[in-house]
mmCIF file of C-alpha atoms and ligand atoms in Angstrom:
data_model
loop_
_atom_site.group_PDB
_atom_site.id
_atom_site.type_symbol
_atom_site.label_atom_id
_atom_site.label_comp_id
_atom_site.label_asym_id
_atom_site.label_seq_id
_atom_site.Cartn_x
_atom_site.Cartn_y
_atom_site.Cartn_z
ATOM 1 C CA MET A 210 -4.740 10.793 -15.722
ATOM 2 C CA THR A 211 -3.855 7.678 -13.728
ATOM 3 C CA THR A 212 -5.571 7.269 -10.367
ATOM 4 C CA ILE A 213 -3.864 5.472 -7.511
ATOM 5 C CA ALA A 214 -5.776 4.599 -4.329
ATOM 6 C CA VAL A 215 -3.777 4.491 -1.113
ATOM 7 C CA VAL A 216 -5.857 2.214 1.103
ATOM 8 C CA PHE A 217 -4.650 2.005 4.683
ATOM 9 C CA HIS A 218 -5.497 1.594 8.322
ATOM 10 C CA SER A 219 -3.678 3.397 11.102
ATOM 11 C CA ALA A 220 -4.497 3.208 14.823
ATOM 12 C CA LYS A 221 -1.989 5.725 16.201
ATOM 13 C CA GLY A 222 -1.009 7.677 13.102
ATOM 14 C CA THR A 223 2.366 6.322 12.014
ATOM 15 C CA THR A 224 0.962 4.304 9.098
ATOM 16 C CA ALA A 225 -1.069 7.387 8.159
ATOM 17 C CA LYS A 226 2.160 9.416 7.932
ATOM 18 C CA LEU A 227 3.637 6.805 5.621
ATOM 19 C CA ALA A 228 0.409 6.877 3.581
ATOM 20 C CA ASP A 229 0.693 10.645 3.189
ATOM 21 C CA ALA A 230 4.287 10.286 1.975
ATOM 22 C CA VAL A 231 3.170 7.610 -0.512
ATOM 23 C CA ILE A 232 0.425 9.978 -1.699
ATOM 24 C CA ALA A 233 2.928 12.802 -2.160
ATOM 25 C CA GLY A 234 5.012 10.423 -4.258
ATOM 26 C CA VAL A 235 2.019 9.570 -6.436
ATOM 27 C CA GLN A 236 1.198 13.260 -6.866
ATOM 28 C CA SER A 237 4.784 14.021 -7.868
ATOM 29 C CA SER A 238 4.224 11.984 -11.001
ATOM 30 C CA PRO A 239 2.930 14.392 -13.684
ATOM 31 C CA ASN A 240 0.146 12.143 -14.956
ATOM 32 C CA ALA A 241 -1.135 10.678 -11.711
ATOM 33 C CA THR A 242 -3.459 11.554 -8.898
ATOM 34 C CA ALA A 243 -3.996 9.857 -5.539
ATOM 35 C CA LEU A 244 -7.097 8.898 -3.576
ATOM 36 C CA ARG A 245 -6.517 8.848 0.200
ATOM 37 C CA MET A 246 -8.677 5.993 1.471
ATOM 38 C CA GLU A 247 -8.457 5.385 5.206
ATOM 39 C CA ILE A 248 -10.112 2.343 6.734
ATOM 40 C CA VAL A 249 -11.813 3.569 9.909
ATOM 41 C CA GLY A 250 -13.393 1.686 12.757
ATOM 42 C CA ALA A 251 -16.768 3.351 12.237
ATOM 43 C CA ASP A 252 -17.109 1.396 8.968
ATOM 44 C CA ILE A 253 -16.772 -1.904 10.850
ATOM 45 C CA ILE A 254 -19.988 -3.149 12.414
ATOM 46 C CA GLU A 255 -20.012 -6.360 14.432
ATOM 47 C CA GLY A 256 -16.621 -7.226 12.959
ATOM 48 C CA ARG A 257 -17.582 -6.669 9.315
ATOM 49 C CA PHE A 258 -16.485 -3.806 7.059
ATOM 50 C CA ARG A 259 -19.764 -2.353 5.783
ATOM 51 C CA ASN A 260 -18.746 0.615 3.599
ATOM 52 C CA THR A 261 -19.642 -0.713 0.148
ATOM 53 C CA ALA A 262 -19.195 2.713 -1.507
ATOM 54 C CA PHE A 263 -15.561 2.691 -0.314
ATOM 55 C CA ILE A 264 -15.011 -0.707 -1.953
ATOM 56 C CA ASP A 265 -16.897 0.195 -5.141
ATOM 57 C CA GLN A 266 -14.732 3.300 -5.582
ATOM 58 C CA LEU A 267 -11.750 1.005 -6.053
ATOM 59 C CA ASP A 268 -13.240 -0.349 -9.301
ATOM 60 C CA GLN A 269 -12.386 2.981 -10.912
ATOM 61 C CA VAL A 270 -8.719 3.278 -9.930
ATOM 62 C CA ASP A 271 -5.715 2.123 -11.937
ATOM 63 C CA ALA A 272 -3.667 0.849 -9.000
ATOM 64 C CA MET A 273 -3.850 0.404 -5.235
ATOM 65 C CA ILE A 274 -1.189 0.772 -2.574
ATOM 66 C CA PHE A 275 -2.120 -1.000 0.660
ATOM 67 C CA GLY A 276 -0.841 0.011 4.091
ATOM 68 C CA SER A 277 -1.313 -1.455 7.547
ATOM 69 C CA PRO A 278 0.584 -1.407 10.810
ATOM 70 C CA THR A 279 2.006 -4.776 11.745
ATOM 71 C CA PHE A 280 -0.099 -6.062 14.617
ATOM 72 C CA MET A 281 0.804 -9.440 16.074
ATOM 73 C CA GLY A 282 2.821 -10.268 12.971
ATOM 74 C CA SER A 283 0.200 -9.430 10.360
ATOM 75 C CA VAL A 284 -2.203 -6.749 9.166
ATOM 76 C CA SER A 285 -4.477 -5.081 11.685
ATOM 77 C CA ALA A 286 -7.936 -6.526 12.279
ATOM 78 C CA GLN A 287 -9.393 -3.412 10.672
ATOM 79 C CA PHE A 288 -7.419 -3.956 7.456
ATOM 80 C CA LYS A 289 -8.436 -7.623 7.411
ATOM 81 C CA ALA A 290 -12.086 -6.667 7.869
ATOM 82 C CA PHE A 291 -11.765 -4.488 4.759
ATOM 83 C CA ALA A 292 -10.026 -7.299 2.847
ATOM 84 C CA ASP A 293 -12.712 -9.806 3.798
ATOM 85 C CA ALA A 294 -15.400 -7.434 2.532
ATOM 86 C CA THR A 295 -13.923 -7.438 -0.994
ATOM 87 C CA GLY A 296 -15.007 -11.009 -1.802
ATOM 88 C CA GLU A 297 -17.579 -9.891 -4.331
ATOM 89 C CA LYS A 298 -14.871 -8.035 -6.298
ATOM 90 C CA TRP A 299 -12.774 -11.209 -6.203
ATOM 91 C CA GLY A 300 -15.606 -13.206 -7.766
ATOM 92 C CA GLU A 301 -16.077 -10.605 -10.489
ATOM 93 C CA LYS A 302 -12.311 -10.214 -11.130
ATOM 94 C CA ALA A 303 -13.138 -6.513 -10.888
ATOM 95 C CA TRP A 304 -9.603 -5.542 -9.864
ATOM 96 C CA ALA A 305 -7.627 -8.010 -12.010
ATOM 97 C CA ASP A 306 -4.538 -6.593 -13.772
ATOM 98 C CA LYS A 307 -4.401 -3.439 -11.652
ATOM 99 C CA PHE A 308 -1.018 -2.785 -10.073
ATOM 100 C CA ALA A 309 -0.702 -3.119 -6.290
ATOM 101 C CA ALA A 310 2.013 -2.479 -3.715
ATOM 102 C CA GLY A 311 2.274 -2.309 0.053
ATOM 103 C CA PHE A 312 3.821 -0.782 3.146
ATOM 104 C CA THR A 313 3.870 -1.491 6.854
ATOM 105 C CA ILE A 314 5.488 -0.370 10.097
ATOM 106 C CA GLY A 315 6.363 -1.933 13.421
ATOM 107 C CA THR A 316 8.181 -1.107 16.637
ATOM 108 C CA ASN A 317 10.673 -3.934 16.291
ATOM 109 C CA LEU A 318 13.451 -3.920 13.714
ATOM 110 C CA SER A 319 12.516 -7.458 12.757
ATOM 111 C CA GLY A 320 9.004 -7.599 14.150
ATOM 112 C CA ASP A 321 7.566 -9.894 11.473
ATOM 113 C CA GLN A 322 6.638 -6.929 9.255
ATOM 114 C CA LEU A 323 7.603 -9.029 6.205
ATOM 115 C CA HIS A 324 4.657 -11.273 6.932
ATOM 116 C CA THR A 325 2.362 -8.239 6.739
ATOM 117 C CA LEU A 326 3.761 -7.391 3.295
ATOM 118 C CA GLN A 327 3.360 -10.999 2.234
ATOM 119 C CA TYR A 328 -0.262 -10.960 3.333
ATOM 120 C CA LEU A 329 -0.837 -7.733 1.367
ATOM 121 C CA GLN A 330 0.721 -9.350 -1.698
ATOM 122 C CA ILE A 331 -1.440 -12.466 -1.335
ATOM 123 C CA PHE A 332 -4.511 -10.263 -0.921
ATOM 124 C CA ALA A 333 -3.619 -8.424 -4.148
ATOM 125 C CA ASN A 334 -2.957 -11.692 -5.942
ATOM 126 C CA GLN A 335 -6.302 -13.091 -4.752
ATOM 127 C CA HIS A 336 -7.763 -10.312 -6.847
ATOM 128 C CA GLY A 337 -5.530 -11.059 -9.832
ATOM 129 C CA MET A 338 -3.598 -7.837 -9.284
ATOM 130 C CA LEU A 339 0.043 -7.337 -10.293
ATOM 131 C CA TRP A 340 2.360 -6.864 -7.322
ATOM 132 C CA ALA A 341 4.930 -4.101 -7.662
ATOM 133 C CA SER A 342 8.101 -4.621 -5.658
ATOM 134 C CA LEU A 343 10.289 -1.961 -4.091
ATOM 135 C CA ASP A 344 13.118 -1.783 -6.611
ATOM 136 C CA ILE A 345 15.683 -0.054 -4.404
ATOM 137 C CA PRO A 346 18.433 -2.515 -3.491
ATOM 138 C CA GLY A 347 18.592 -2.402 0.300
ATOM 139 C CA GLY A 348 21.984 -1.252 1.515
ATOM 140 C CA CYS A 349 23.146 -0.113 -1.930
ATOM 141 C CA ASP A 350 21.265 3.135 -2.401
ATOM 142 C CA PRO A 351 23.316 6.365 -2.217
ATOM 143 C CA GLU A 352 20.449 7.999 -0.287
ATOM 144 C CA GLN A 353 20.147 4.946 2.018
ATOM 145 C CA ARG A 354 16.499 4.494 1.024
ATOM 146 C CA ASN A 355 14.968 1.109 1.802
ATOM 147 C CA ARG A 356 17.154 1.096 4.900
ATOM 148 C CA LEU A 357 15.589 -2.128 6.226
ATOM 149 C CA GLY A 358 16.153 -3.922 2.931
ATOM 150 C CA ALA A 359 12.731 -5.374 2.101
ATOM 151 C CA GLN A 360 12.219 -5.717 -1.638
ATOM 152 C CA SER A 361 8.566 -6.796 -1.482
ATOM 153 C CA GLY A 362 7.437 -3.374 -0.347
ATOM 154 C CA LEU A 363 8.239 -0.789 2.299
ATOM 155 C CA ILE A 364 8.967 -1.912 5.838
ATOM 156 C CA ALA A 365 9.299 1.003 8.238
ATOM 157 C CA HIS A 366 10.276 1.064 11.884
ATOM 158 C CA THR A 367 9.574 3.408 14.768
ATOM 159 C CA ASP A 368 10.162 2.894 18.459
ATOM 160 C CA ASN A 369 8.652 6.158 19.641
ATOM 161 C CA GLY A 370 5.927 7.071 17.156
ATOM 162 C CA VAL A 371 8.286 9.335 15.213
ATOM 163 C CA LEU A 372 8.858 8.405 11.586
ATOM 164 C CA HIS A 373 12.395 7.949 10.289
ATOM 165 C CA GLU A 374 13.011 10.486 7.518
ATOM 166 C CA VAL A 375 14.454 7.803 5.237
ATOM 167 C CA ASP A 376 11.292 5.699 5.609
ATOM 168 C CA LEU A 377 9.227 8.703 4.510
ATOM 169 C CA VAL A 378 11.502 9.266 1.517
ATOM 170 C CA THR A 379 11.194 5.579 0.625
ATOM 171 C CA ALA A 380 7.396 5.789 0.940
ATOM 172 C CA HIS A 381 7.443 8.763 -1.443
ATOM 173 C CA TYR A 382 9.507 6.720 -3.894
ATOM 174 C CA LEU A 383 7.079 3.780 -3.695
ATOM 175 C CA GLY A 384 4.135 6.041 -4.483
ATOM 176 C CA ARG A 385 5.879 7.509 -7.482
ATOM 177 C CA ARG A 386 7.001 4.099 -8.704
ATOM 178 C CA VAL A 387 3.475 2.690 -8.683
ATOM 179 C CA ALA A 388 2.091 5.834 -10.335
ATOM 180 C CA GLU A 389 4.647 5.591 -13.127
ATOM 181 C CA LEU A 390 4.158 1.860 -13.612
ATOM 182 C CA ALA A 391 0.388 2.274 -13.815
ATOM 183 C CA THR A 392 0.713 5.214 -16.207
ATOM 184 C CA ARG A 393 3.171 3.369 -18.411
ATOM 185 C CA PHE A 394 1.076 0.248 -18.705
ATOM 186 C CA SER A 395 -2.216 2.060 -19.247
ATOM 187 C CA ALA A 396 -0.834 3.736 -22.372
ATOM 188 C CA PRO A 397 -1.996 2.220 -25.695
ATOM 189 C CA ASN A 398 1.629 1.494 -26.614
ATOM 190 C CA PRO A 399 3.463 1.360 -23.290
ATOM 191 C CA PRO A 400 6.654 3.453 -23.483
ATOM 192 C CA ALA A 401 9.887 2.284 -21.913
ATOM 193 C CA LYS A 402 10.856 3.311 -18.406
ATOM 194 C CA SER A 403 11.910 6.947 -18.400
ATOM 195 C CA VAL A 404 13.505 7.485 -14.981
ATOM 196 C CA ALA A 405 16.127 5.621 -13.029
HETATM 197 C C1 FMN B 793 -1.782 -4.966 19.201
HETATM 198 C C2 FMN B 793 -0.449 -4.558 18.675
HETATM 199 C C3 FMN B 793 0.368 -5.504 18.076
HETATM 200 C C4 FMN B 793 1.609 -5.141 17.554
HETATM 201 N N1 FMN B 793 2.378 -6.090 16.955
HETATM 202 C C5 FMN B 793 3.574 -5.749 16.420
HETATM 203 C C6 FMN B 793 4.376 -6.740 15.758
HETATM 204 O O1 FMN B 793 4.009 -7.883 15.599
HETATM 205 N N2 FMN B 793 5.580 -6.333 15.270
HETATM 206 C C7 FMN B 793 6.032 -5.055 15.415
HETATM 207 O O2 FMN B 793 7.149 -4.771 14.962
HETATM 208 N N3 FMN B 793 5.270 -4.082 15.993
HETATM 209 C C8 FMN B 793 4.052 -4.408 16.507
HETATM 210 N N4 FMN B 793 3.261 -3.456 17.080
HETATM 211 C C9 FMN B 793 3.677 -2.052 17.017
HETATM 212 C C10 FMN B 793 2.950 -1.284 15.895
HETATM 213 O O3 FMN B 793 3.124 -1.899 14.636
HETATM 214 C C11 FMN B 793 3.483 0.149 15.818
HETATM 215 O O4 FMN B 793 3.200 0.817 17.027
HETATM 216 C C12 FMN B 793 2.946 0.934 14.643
HETATM 217 O O5 FMN B 793 3.713 2.119 14.520
HETATM 218 C C13 FMN B 793 1.471 1.265 14.801
HETATM 219 O O6 FMN B 793 0.998 1.886 13.638
HETATM 220 P P1 FMN B 793 -0.075 3.080 13.684
HETATM 221 O O7 FMN B 793 0.595 4.247 14.385
HETATM 222 O O8 FMN B 793 -0.385 3.376 12.283
HETATM 223 O O9 FMN B 793 -1.253 2.573 14.450
HETATM 224 C C14 FMN B 793 2.046 -3.801 17.641
HETATM 225 C C15 FMN B 793 1.209 -2.835 18.255
HETATM 226 C C16 FMN B 793 -0.013 -3.207 18.752
HETATM 227 C C17 FMN B 793 -0.899 -2.162 19.392
#
């Protein structure tokens, strides 16, 4: 069984809804299970993320999908506090070669959410992880998934706290994609891609 951690912070709940759709996507893959790992303020003391058990749990997973709202053009302070607390894992290369992917949301259609995804990718690459893109060509999908056209991960948009159904469907797809990639590459002789 492949285990995928969905590690996210959400202040008002919209990123959490995306996270739950990502988790459902992971769980829809027959050989994968998801860990719902929410970064909460109570784990941050004097600006530092102090939940070492949370971070240690990530040693055991096969892949991680990171989620954060876009705040002032980047990840939230809470997500960054978590990221900064992973330095020991960086030094040990504890997470190297695991797959990673990301998602974010903002209230502007072009509210610098791409920078949040780019930060998430750099964070994953700091750890030697393998970044998984969103392989739905924006604007070309019959179901209109990836409606905002980011290929580096999922960018979602809400102007009223309500999630767009297509963003949730895209989040589900991203979860399943990472689960299937991680399953495929953890096999002794990785089989070819089986689904379109
Ligand atoms: C401090 C702050 C900064 C924000 N900065 C941005 C931004 O740079 N771009 C954007 O599109 N939305 C921005 N937003 C809107 C949030 O990304 C949006 O409300 C998001 O849905 C919040 O996610 P959450 O419900 O998971 O907390 C900002 C909101 C706050 C509170």
